Amino acid sequence: MRVAEHVEQVERPRWGSFALVCGAYLVATTGEQLLSPLYPTASKDLGIGVGQAGIVFGLLTISIAVFNLVGGLLLRRVSVSVLVRTAALVGAVGSATTATTHSFGQLIIGQMVLGASAGLFFPAGLQAVALLAGPARKGFAMGIYGVAFSGGLLLAAVLGAVGSTHDWRTAFWIAAALGGAAAVGGAGSARSKPVRGSHTKFSFRTVMALPTAVGTVLAVCQYGAIPFLTTFAVNRWGLTAASAATVLIVGRVISIVAKVIGGASADRVGARTSARRTGVALTLTGLAWVLLPGGPATYGLAALFAGMVSSLGPIANVLAVEQFGKDGMALGAYRSVQIALGAAASASIGLAGAAFGLRPTLAVATLTPLALLWICRDKQPRPVAAP
């Protein structure tokens, strides 16, 4: 009864609180994505290479995966607002730790703390969107929430360009300040008692469904392939670190538009069809920028790939909210599974890149979206036996 009364209270959209949640999501995303565009500069300062990049990015994403589960579990005990504030404060600590690093070990610690921040935030943020927007505007709100993620990617790319030109540590100090501001803002009016969701026993089998499969393809590209784009651009195309970060910036801008188009496409032709089309487009553009020689067209295709990857997010998130949106543990597990596979992809790409070269390794990675052709296939209805 209390859960029903709570849902009744938040059926009317609370856009002010929703904006605070989106702002916190932007900040959390900025922190977890910031090292990628700065790595060419930071690696020279710290004396580390491509192999170590795979370890750092891999441990970052493992940390996100573990704390997705922790965040989902905590949602059964604390309110959305408390968890959002806690995640933002942890992110500020992680950014400050990275900004002061002078060793590979401290860099790992800082990145794992930032991963903890992003992991704690995700189930709370996703549940907050569904609660604050109300059932009538859930799809629209999820699209805007996805744009906040793209905004974080864009801000990380901009800070990466600034840090590559000046001091890479400054970018992380800025991220730390933003984390402190997000901790103050919290989740606005989402201060109700914890929503415990379904009273049935948690089922991992329920989580391992279509939303997680789509999200896993997203995670492999987002956390596996894209973190190495700037390094590939510097090593293969001969771009400066600042120019490589600029390619990523353009991709982040494209991602904002791509999410709007992807959402409209899902409404028009269905989420499965939209995901299949996106998968084909990602593989074609991915193979093109990896295999073609450097030049304006190739840089544009790389930016397009980086932008289109994010359009899979709203599709997977809406499916997740519809299937198990009131169960924080299920939301945490949903994200944790896809991030864990992304972590494995990141570490594998780094190690394979060091052993065989980034070009063939990334070429293989960009084939992953083709899996959506099977994952999102239209299921044929089972024939009814004749009486």
Tab-separated table of C-alpha atoms in Angstrom:
chain	number	residue	atom	x	y	z
A	1	MET	CA	0.000	0.000	0.000
A	2	ARG	CA	2.789	2.455	0.812
A	3	VAL	CA	4.447	1.844	-2.531
A	4	ALA	CA	1.134	2.461	-4.283
A	5	GLU	CA	0.619	5.691	-2.332
A	6	HIS	CA	4.140	6.823	-3.242
A	7	VAL	CA	3.563	6.162	-6.945
A	8	GLU	CA	0.319	8.136	-6.678
A	9	GLN	CA	2.239	11.106	-5.258
A	10	VAL	CA	4.763	11.276	-8.076
A	11	GLU	CA	2.470	10.579	-11.057
A	12	ARG	CA	2.582	14.274	-11.905
A	13	PRO	CA	5.994	15.100	-13.428
A	14	ARG	CA	8.403	16.980	-11.191
A	15	TRP	CA	10.647	18.528	-13.788
A	16	GLY	CA	12.758	20.551	-11.346
A	17	SER	CA	13.873	17.467	-9.462
A	18	PHE	CA	14.202	15.596	-12.742
A	19	ALA	CA	16.608	18.303	-13.958
A	20	LEU	CA	18.752	17.850	-10.821
A	21	VAL	CA	18.939	14.098	-11.439
A	22	CYS	CA	19.958	14.710	-15.052
A	23	GLY	CA	22.607	17.149	-13.864
A	24	ALA	CA	23.989	14.576	-11.442
A	25	TYR	CA	24.042	12.004	-14.261
A	26	LEU	CA	25.977	14.432	-16.457
A	27	VAL	CA	28.566	14.929	-13.703
A	28	ALA	CA	28.899	11.187	-12.974
A	29	THR	CA	29.384	10.467	-16.673
A	30	THR	CA	31.989	13.222	-16.995
A	31	GLY	CA	34.046	11.689	-14.201
A	32	GLU	CA	34.001	8.124	-15.501
A	33	GLN	CA	34.763	9.166	-19.103
A	34	LEU	CA	37.374	11.859	-18.453
A	35	LEU	CA	40.534	9.759	-18.568
A	36	SER	CA	39.932	8.505	-22.126
A	37	PRO	CA	40.606	11.809	-23.960
A	38	LEU	CA	43.358	12.706	-21.479
A	39	TYR	CA	45.177	9.390	-21.593
A	40	PRO	CA	47.671	10.271	-24.369
A	41	THR	CA	48.840	13.246	-22.286
A	42	ALA	CA	48.559	11.605	-18.863
A	43	SER	CA	50.385	8.470	-20.021
A	44	LYS	CA	53.422	10.508	-21.063
A	45	ASP	CA	53.433	12.315	-17.726
A	46	LEU	CA	53.145	9.064	-15.760
A	47	GLY	CA	55.311	6.933	-18.061
A	48	ILE	CA	52.687	4.284	-18.903
A	49	GLY	CA	51.563	2.776	-22.225
A	50	VAL	CA	48.728	1.086	-24.129
A	51	GLY	CA	48.917	-2.130	-22.112
A	52	GLN	CA	48.444	-0.204	-18.861
A	53	ALA	CA	45.531	1.655	-20.449
A	54	GLY	CA	43.672	-1.620	-20.836
A	55	ILE	CA	44.249	-2.377	-17.157
A	56	VAL	CA	43.088	1.068	-15.999
A	57	PHE	CA	39.975	1.160	-18.181
A	58	GLY	CA	39.212	-2.444	-17.327
A	59	LEU	CA	39.409	-1.855	-13.561
A	60	LEU	CA	37.339	1.316	-13.951
A	61	THR	CA	34.511	-0.597	-15.581
A	62	ILE	CA	34.788	-3.506	-13.123
A	63	SER	CA	34.364	-0.976	-10.325
A	64	ILE	CA	31.264	0.407	-12.039
A	65	ALA	CA	29.842	-3.110	-12.394
A	66	VAL	CA	30.428	-4.022	-8.733
A	67	PHE	CA	28.949	-0.792	-7.400
A	68	ASN	CA	25.927	-1.072	-9.686
A	69	LEU	CA	25.028	-4.093	-7.558
A	70	VAL	CA	25.880	-2.248	-4.341
A	71	GLY	CA	23.751	0.715	-5.426
A	72	GLY	CA	20.831	-1.517	-6.341
A	73	LEU	CA	21.050	-3.229	-2.947
A	74	LEU	CA	21.225	0.107	-1.131
A	75	LEU	CA	18.057	1.288	-2.892
A	76	ARG	CA	16.179	-1.224	-0.763
A	77	ARG	CA	17.445	0.580	2.356
A	78	VAL	CA	17.959	4.267	1.525
A	79	SER	CA	16.123	6.828	-0.564
A	80	VAL	CA	16.998	7.805	-4.124
A	81	SER	CA	18.104	11.263	-2.979
A	82	VAL	CA	20.563	9.917	-0.387
A	83	LEU	CA	22.138	7.574	-2.910
A	84	VAL	CA	22.431	10.285	-5.589
A	85	ARG	CA	24.176	12.620	-3.123
A	86	THR	CA	26.503	9.863	-1.932
A	87	ALA	CA	27.465	8.934	-5.491
A	88	ALA	CA	28.273	12.557	-6.340
A	89	LEU	CA	30.443	12.952	-3.232
A	90	VAL	CA	32.338	9.735	-4.022
A	91	GLY	CA	32.892	11.052	-7.559
A	92	ALA	CA	34.404	14.260	-6.218
A	93	VAL	CA	36.850	12.220	-4.125
A	94	GLY	CA	37.761	10.063	-7.128
A	95	SER	CA	38.430	13.072	-9.343
A	96	ALA	CA	40.607	14.691	-6.678
A	97	THR	CA	42.536	11.442	-6.211
A	98	THR	CA	43.217	11.217	-9.947
A	99	ALA	CA	44.201	14.882	-10.140
A	100	THR	CA	46.913	14.364	-7.522
A	101	THR	CA	48.284	11.074	-8.861
A	102	HIS	CA	51.976	10.595	-9.562
A	103	SER	CA	51.989	6.809	-9.949
A	104	PHE	CA	50.212	4.089	-11.865
A	105	GLY	CA	48.834	2.649	-8.633
A	106	GLN	CA	47.232	5.910	-7.517
A	107	LEU	CA	45.778	6.388	-10.994
A	108	ILE	CA	44.085	3.007	-10.665
A	109	ILE	CA	42.710	3.919	-7.230
A	110	GLY	CA	41.341	7.234	-8.476
A	111	GLN	CA	39.669	5.598	-11.471
A	112	MET	CA	38.167	2.824	-9.367
A	113	VAL	CA	36.680	5.409	-6.983
A	114	LEU	CA	35.190	7.219	-9.985
A	115	GLY	CA	33.821	3.875	-11.132
A	116	ALA	CA	32.233	3.398	-7.710
A	117	SER	CA	30.554	6.792	-8.075
A	118	ALA	CA	29.090	5.963	-11.480
A	119	GLY	CA	28.011	2.525	-10.290
A	120	LEU	CA	26.223	3.820	-7.200
A	121	PHE	CA	24.427	6.462	-9.226
A	122	PHE	CA	22.995	4.403	-12.091
A	123	PRO	CA	20.210	2.383	-10.391
A	124	ALA	CA	19.220	5.401	-8.291
A	125	GLY	CA	19.136	7.717	-11.297
A	126	LEU	CA	17.168	5.319	-13.473
A	127	GLN	CA	14.601	4.710	-10.760
A	128	ALA	CA	14.373	8.443	-10.025
A	129	VAL	CA	13.576	9.204	-13.678
A	130	ALA	CA	10.712	6.711	-13.724
A	131	LEU	CA	9.338	8.071	-10.436
A	132	LEU	CA	9.723	11.792	-11.104
A	133	ALA	CA	8.524	11.793	-14.717
A	134	GLY	CA	5.439	9.665	-14.106
A	135	PRO	CA	4.185	6.835	-16.321
A	136	ALA	CA	2.725	9.116	-18.999
A	137	ARG	CA	6.055	10.786	-19.858
A	138	LYS	CA	8.477	7.950	-19.145
A	139	GLY	CA	9.721	7.567	-22.713
A	140	PHE	CA	10.277	11.290	-23.208
A	141	ALA	CA	12.046	11.578	-19.853
A	142	MET	CA	14.313	8.622	-20.620
A	143	GLY	CA	15.345	10.296	-23.869
A	144	ILE	CA	16.258	13.526	-22.077
A	145	TYR	CA	18.030	11.490	-19.407
A	146	GLY	CA	20.060	9.912	-22.188
A	147	VAL	CA	20.917	13.372	-23.500
A	148	ALA	CA	22.318	14.159	-20.032
A	149	PHE	CA	24.641	11.184	-20.474
A	150	SER	CA	25.714	12.572	-23.856
A	151	GLY	CA	26.251	15.932	-22.210
A	152	GLY	CA	28.614	14.250	-19.760
A	153	LEU	CA	30.479	12.598	-22.616
A	154	LEU	CA	30.734	15.952	-24.376
A	155	LEU	CA	31.934	17.743	-21.251
A	156	ALA	CA	34.544	15.022	-20.679
A	157	ALA	CA	35.763	15.470	-24.258
A	158	VAL	CA	35.917	19.271	-23.868
A	159	LEU	CA	37.808	19.000	-20.585
A	160	GLY	CA	40.049	16.446	-22.288
A	161	ALA	CA	40.892	18.913	-25.047
A	162	VAL	CA	41.605	21.648	-22.494
A	163	GLY	CA	43.677	19.307	-20.349
A	164	SER	CA	45.658	18.046	-23.343
A	165	THR	CA	46.578	21.612	-24.255
A	166	HIS	CA	47.331	22.838	-20.731
A	167	ASP	CA	47.487	20.595	-17.636
A	168	TRP	CA	45.542	17.304	-17.671
A	169	ARG	CA	45.196	17.420	-13.883
A	170	THR	CA	43.174	20.635	-14.078
A	171	ALA	CA	40.397	18.771	-15.874
A	172	PHE	CA	40.015	16.400	-12.948
A	173	TRP	CA	39.973	19.262	-10.435
A	174	ILE	CA	37.087	20.778	-12.396
A	175	ALA	CA	35.316	17.414	-12.310
A	176	ALA	CA	35.838	17.271	-8.543
A	177	ALA	CA	34.188	20.685	-8.135
A	178	LEU	CA	31.231	19.578	-10.266
A	179	GLY	CA	30.871	16.472	-8.118
A	180	GLY	CA	30.655	18.622	-5.009
A	181	ALA	CA	27.942	20.750	-6.618
A	182	ALA	CA	25.968	17.642	-7.612
A	183	ALA	CA	26.193	16.354	-4.031
A	184	VAL	CA	24.545	19.559	-2.845
A	185	GLY	CA	21.775	19.380	-5.460
A	186	GLY	CA	20.950	15.705	-4.961
A	187	ALA	CA	17.687	14.475	-6.467
A	188	GLY	CA	15.440	17.323	-5.392
A	189	SER	CA	12.027	16.152	-4.179
A	190	ALA	CA	12.797	12.442	-4.591
A	191	ARG	CA	13.138	12.086	-0.819
A	192	SER	CA	10.545	9.409	-0.192
A	193	LYS	CA	11.102	6.124	1.587
A	194	PRO	CA	12.978	3.446	-0.353
A	195	VAL	CA	10.983	1.759	-3.086
A	196	ARG	CA	11.507	-1.930	-2.498
A	197	GLY	CA	9.975	-2.929	-5.799
A	198	SER	CA	8.718	-6.440	-6.398
A	199	HIS	CA	8.149	-8.535	-3.308
A	200	THR	CA	9.075	-11.681	-5.215
A	201	LYS	CA	12.520	-13.224	-4.917
A	202	PHE	CA	15.164	-11.543	-7.063
A	203	SER	CA	15.659	-13.488	-10.281
A	204	PHE	CA	18.927	-13.160	-12.179
A	205	ARG	CA	17.220	-14.899	-15.084
A	206	THR	CA	14.778	-11.995	-15.324
A	207	VAL	CA	17.669	-9.547	-15.627
A	208	MET	CA	19.380	-11.599	-18.345
A	209	ALA	CA	16.817	-10.587	-20.941
A	210	LEU	CA	16.554	-8.303	-23.957
A	211	PRO	CA	17.360	-4.993	-22.134
A	212	THR	CA	20.627	-6.407	-20.783
A	213	ALA	CA	21.601	-7.890	-24.143
A	214	VAL	CA	21.127	-4.555	-25.926
A	215	GLY	CA	22.917	-2.742	-23.112
A	216	THR	CA	25.817	-5.179	-23.293
A	217	VAL	CA	26.472	-4.333	-26.949
A	218	LEU	CA	26.420	-0.672	-25.925
A	219	ALA	CA	28.872	-1.328	-23.077
A	220	VAL	CA	31.340	-3.246	-25.258
A	221	CYS	CA	31.521	-0.306	-27.672
A	222	GLN	CA	31.298	2.465	-25.068
A	223	TYR	CA	33.782	1.025	-22.578
A	224	GLY	CA	35.755	-1.256	-24.872
A	225	ALA	CA	36.337	0.426	-28.232
A	226	ILE	CA	35.767	4.172	-27.769
A	227	PRO	CA	38.293	4.672	-24.908
A	228	PHE	CA	41.018	3.751	-27.406
A	229	LEU	CA	39.822	6.107	-30.154
A	230	THR	CA	42.046	9.011	-29.123
A	231	THR	CA	45.067	6.751	-28.637
A	232	PHE	CA	44.433	5.212	-32.073
A	233	ALA	CA	44.112	8.673	-33.620
A	234	VAL	CA	47.443	9.794	-32.162
A	235	ASN	CA	49.364	6.617	-32.968
A	236	ARG	CA	47.806	5.676	-36.315
A	237	TRP	CA	46.746	8.984	-37.869
A	238	GLY	CA	49.477	11.136	-36.357
A	239	LEU	CA	47.069	13.617	-34.785
A	240	THR	CA	48.027	15.669	-31.766
A	241	ALA	CA	46.351	14.775	-28.482
A	242	ALA	CA	44.231	17.944	-28.692
A	243	SER	CA	43.121	17.158	-32.262
A	244	ALA	CA	42.237	13.589	-31.289
A	245	ALA	CA	40.167	14.909	-28.385
A	246	THR	CA	38.399	17.229	-30.835
A	247	VAL	CA	37.276	14.208	-32.894
A	248	LEU	CA	35.788	12.794	-29.707
A	249	ILE	CA	34.088	16.125	-28.938
A	250	VAL	CA	32.347	16.057	-32.318
A	251	GLY	CA	31.243	12.506	-31.576
A	252	ARG	CA	29.744	13.565	-28.259
A	253	VAL	CA	27.780	16.336	-29.996
A	254	ILE	CA	26.506	13.833	-32.537
A	255	SER	CA	25.439	11.515	-29.714
A	256	ILE	CA	22.938	14.097	-28.465
A	257	VAL	CA	21.210	14.232	-31.842
A	258	ALA	CA	21.544	10.464	-32.299
A	259	LYS	CA	19.586	9.779	-29.113
A	260	VAL	CA	16.708	11.982	-30.229
A	261	ILE	CA	16.644	10.304	-33.649
A	262	GLY	CA	17.004	6.848	-32.097
A	263	GLY	CA	14.106	7.481	-29.731
A	264	ALA	CA	11.883	8.711	-32.547
A	265	SER	CA	12.855	5.700	-34.644
A	266	ALA	CA	11.953	3.339	-31.792
A	267	ASP	CA	8.517	4.976	-31.541
A	268	ARG	CA	8.005	4.757	-35.290
A	269	VAL	CA	9.331	1.295	-36.214
A	270	GLY	CA	9.788	-0.360	-32.802
A	271	ALA	CA	12.774	-0.770	-30.496
A	272	ARG	CA	13.914	-4.068	-31.999
A	273	THR	CA	13.990	-2.758	-35.566
A	274	SER	CA	15.684	0.457	-34.459
A	275	ALA	CA	18.365	-1.513	-32.592
A	276	ARG	CA	19.035	-3.752	-35.592
A	277	ARG	CA	19.447	-0.782	-37.931
A	278	THR	CA	21.728	0.953	-35.448
A	279	GLY	CA	23.869	-2.178	-35.135
A	280	VAL	CA	24.458	-2.360	-38.878
A	281	ALA	CA	25.268	1.361	-39.068
A	282	LEU	CA	27.724	1.084	-36.164
A	283	THR	CA	29.615	-1.796	-37.738
A	284	LEU	CA	29.859	-0.086	-41.127
A	285	THR	CA	31.117	3.211	-39.690
A	286	GLY	CA	33.348	1.422	-37.159
A	287	LEU	CA	35.141	-0.678	-39.749
A	288	ALA	CA	35.505	2.386	-41.986
A	289	TRP	CA	37.348	4.600	-39.459
A	290	VAL	CA	39.544	1.728	-38.296
A	291	LEU	CA	40.562	0.521	-41.755
A	292	LEU	CA	40.634	3.711	-43.843
A	293	PRO	CA	43.700	6.004	-43.855
A	294	GLY	CA	43.565	9.167	-41.772
A	295	GLY	CA	41.806	12.161	-43.287
A	296	PRO	CA	38.769	14.414	-42.772
A	297	ALA	CA	36.297	11.753	-43.978
A	298	THR	CA	37.805	9.129	-41.683
A	299	TYR	CA	37.773	11.503	-38.718
A	300	GLY	CA	34.125	12.229	-39.458
A	301	LEU	CA	33.263	8.523	-39.534
A	302	ALA	CA	35.064	8.005	-36.217
A	303	ALA	CA	33.062	10.848	-34.671
A	304	LEU	CA	29.843	9.402	-36.135
A	305	PHE	CA	30.603	5.986	-34.633
A	306	ALA	CA	31.308	7.510	-31.210
A	307	GLY	CA	28.049	9.445	-31.407
A	308	MET	CA	25.780	6.651	-32.604
A	309	VAL	CA	26.880	4.203	-29.902
A	310	SER	CA	25.032	6.174	-27.224
A	311	SER	CA	21.712	5.935	-29.082
A	312	LEU	CA	21.395	2.339	-27.847
A	313	GLY	CA	21.161	3.570	-24.234
A	314	PRO	CA	17.581	4.915	-24.166
A	315	ILE	CA	16.308	1.798	-25.973
A	316	ALA	CA	17.849	-0.533	-23.392
A	317	ASN	CA	16.839	1.663	-20.426
A	318	VAL	CA	13.176	1.930	-21.405
A	319	LEU	CA	13.034	-1.843	-21.834
A	320	ALA	CA	14.644	-2.272	-18.395
A	321	VAL	CA	12.281	0.129	-16.634
A	322	GLU	CA	9.287	-1.594	-18.208
A	323	GLN	CA	10.438	-5.053	-17.149
A	324	PHE	CA	11.893	-4.467	-13.662
A	325	GLY	CA	11.973	-0.717	-13.022
A	326	LYS	CA	10.703	-0.857	-9.429
A	327	ASP	CA	13.326	-3.353	-8.273
A	328	GLY	CA	16.563	-1.508	-7.486
A	329	MET	CA	18.542	-4.736	-7.213
A	330	ALA	CA	17.403	-5.811	-10.678
A	331	LEU	CA	18.326	-2.407	-12.119
A	332	GLY	CA	21.758	-2.663	-10.531
A	333	ALA	CA	22.277	-6.181	-11.852
A	334	TYR	CA	21.076	-5.117	-15.305
A	335	ARG	CA	23.748	-2.453	-15.502
A	336	SER	CA	26.367	-4.526	-13.709
A	337	VAL	CA	26.246	-7.373	-16.214
A	338	GLN	CA	26.712	-5.134	-19.232
A	339	ILE	CA	29.456	-3.104	-17.565
A	340	ALA	CA	31.307	-6.257	-16.480
A	341	LEU	CA	31.381	-7.418	-20.077
A	342	GLY	CA	32.485	-3.932	-21.105
A	343	ALA	CA	35.318	-4.179	-18.575
A	344	ALA	CA	36.413	-7.477	-20.037
A	345	ALA	CA	36.282	-5.933	-23.519
A	346	SER	CA	38.338	-2.923	-22.409
A	347	ALA	CA	41.044	-5.037	-20.807
A	348	SER	CA	41.065	-7.452	-23.747
A	349	ILE	CA	41.349	-4.660	-26.309
A	350	GLY	CA	44.232	-3.076	-24.389
A	351	LEU	CA	46.144	-6.329	-24.071
A	352	ALA	CA	45.389	-7.449	-27.629
A	353	GLY	CA	46.279	-3.992	-28.912
A	354	ALA	CA	49.659	-4.178	-27.221
A	355	ALA	CA	50.276	-7.660	-28.640
A	356	PHE	CA	48.798	-7.413	-32.154
A	357	GLY	CA	48.266	-3.677	-32.716
A	358	LEU	CA	45.215	-1.514	-32.144
A	359	ARG	CA	44.055	-1.548	-35.760
A	360	PRO	CA	43.169	-5.259	-36.115
A	361	THR	CA	41.937	-5.356	-32.523
A	362	LEU	CA	39.517	-2.455	-32.975
A	363	ALA	CA	38.379	-3.881	-36.328
A	364	VAL	CA	37.220	-7.010	-34.522
A	365	ALA	CA	35.587	-4.951	-31.739
A	366	THR	CA	33.518	-2.928	-34.218
A	367	LEU	CA	31.885	-6.139	-35.460
A	368	THR	CA	30.134	-6.557	-32.080
A	369	PRO	CA	27.028	-4.451	-32.955
A	370	LEU	CA	26.125	-6.990	-35.638
A	371	ALA	CA	24.995	-9.210	-32.754
A	372	LEU	CA	21.902	-6.981	-32.522
A	373	LEU	CA	20.623	-8.542	-35.731
A	374	TRP	CA	20.139	-11.772	-33.771
A	375	ILE	CA	19.451	-10.334	-30.316
A	376	CYS	CA	16.645	-8.103	-31.570
A	377	ARG	CA	15.239	-10.442	-34.183
A	378	ASP	CA	11.459	-10.520	-34.521
A	379	LYS	CA	10.210	-13.620	-32.806
A	380	GLN	CA	7.805	-15.702	-34.813
A	381	PRO	CA	4.597	-16.676	-33.001
A	382	ARG	CA	4.434	-20.315	-32.047
A	383	PRO	CA	2.033	-22.312	-34.184
A	384	VAL	CA	-1.163	-23.330	-32.450
A	385	ALA	CA	-1.794	-27.038	-32.530
A	386	ALA	CA	-4.911	-28.122	-34.352
A	387	PRO	CA	-7.710	-29.316	-32.066
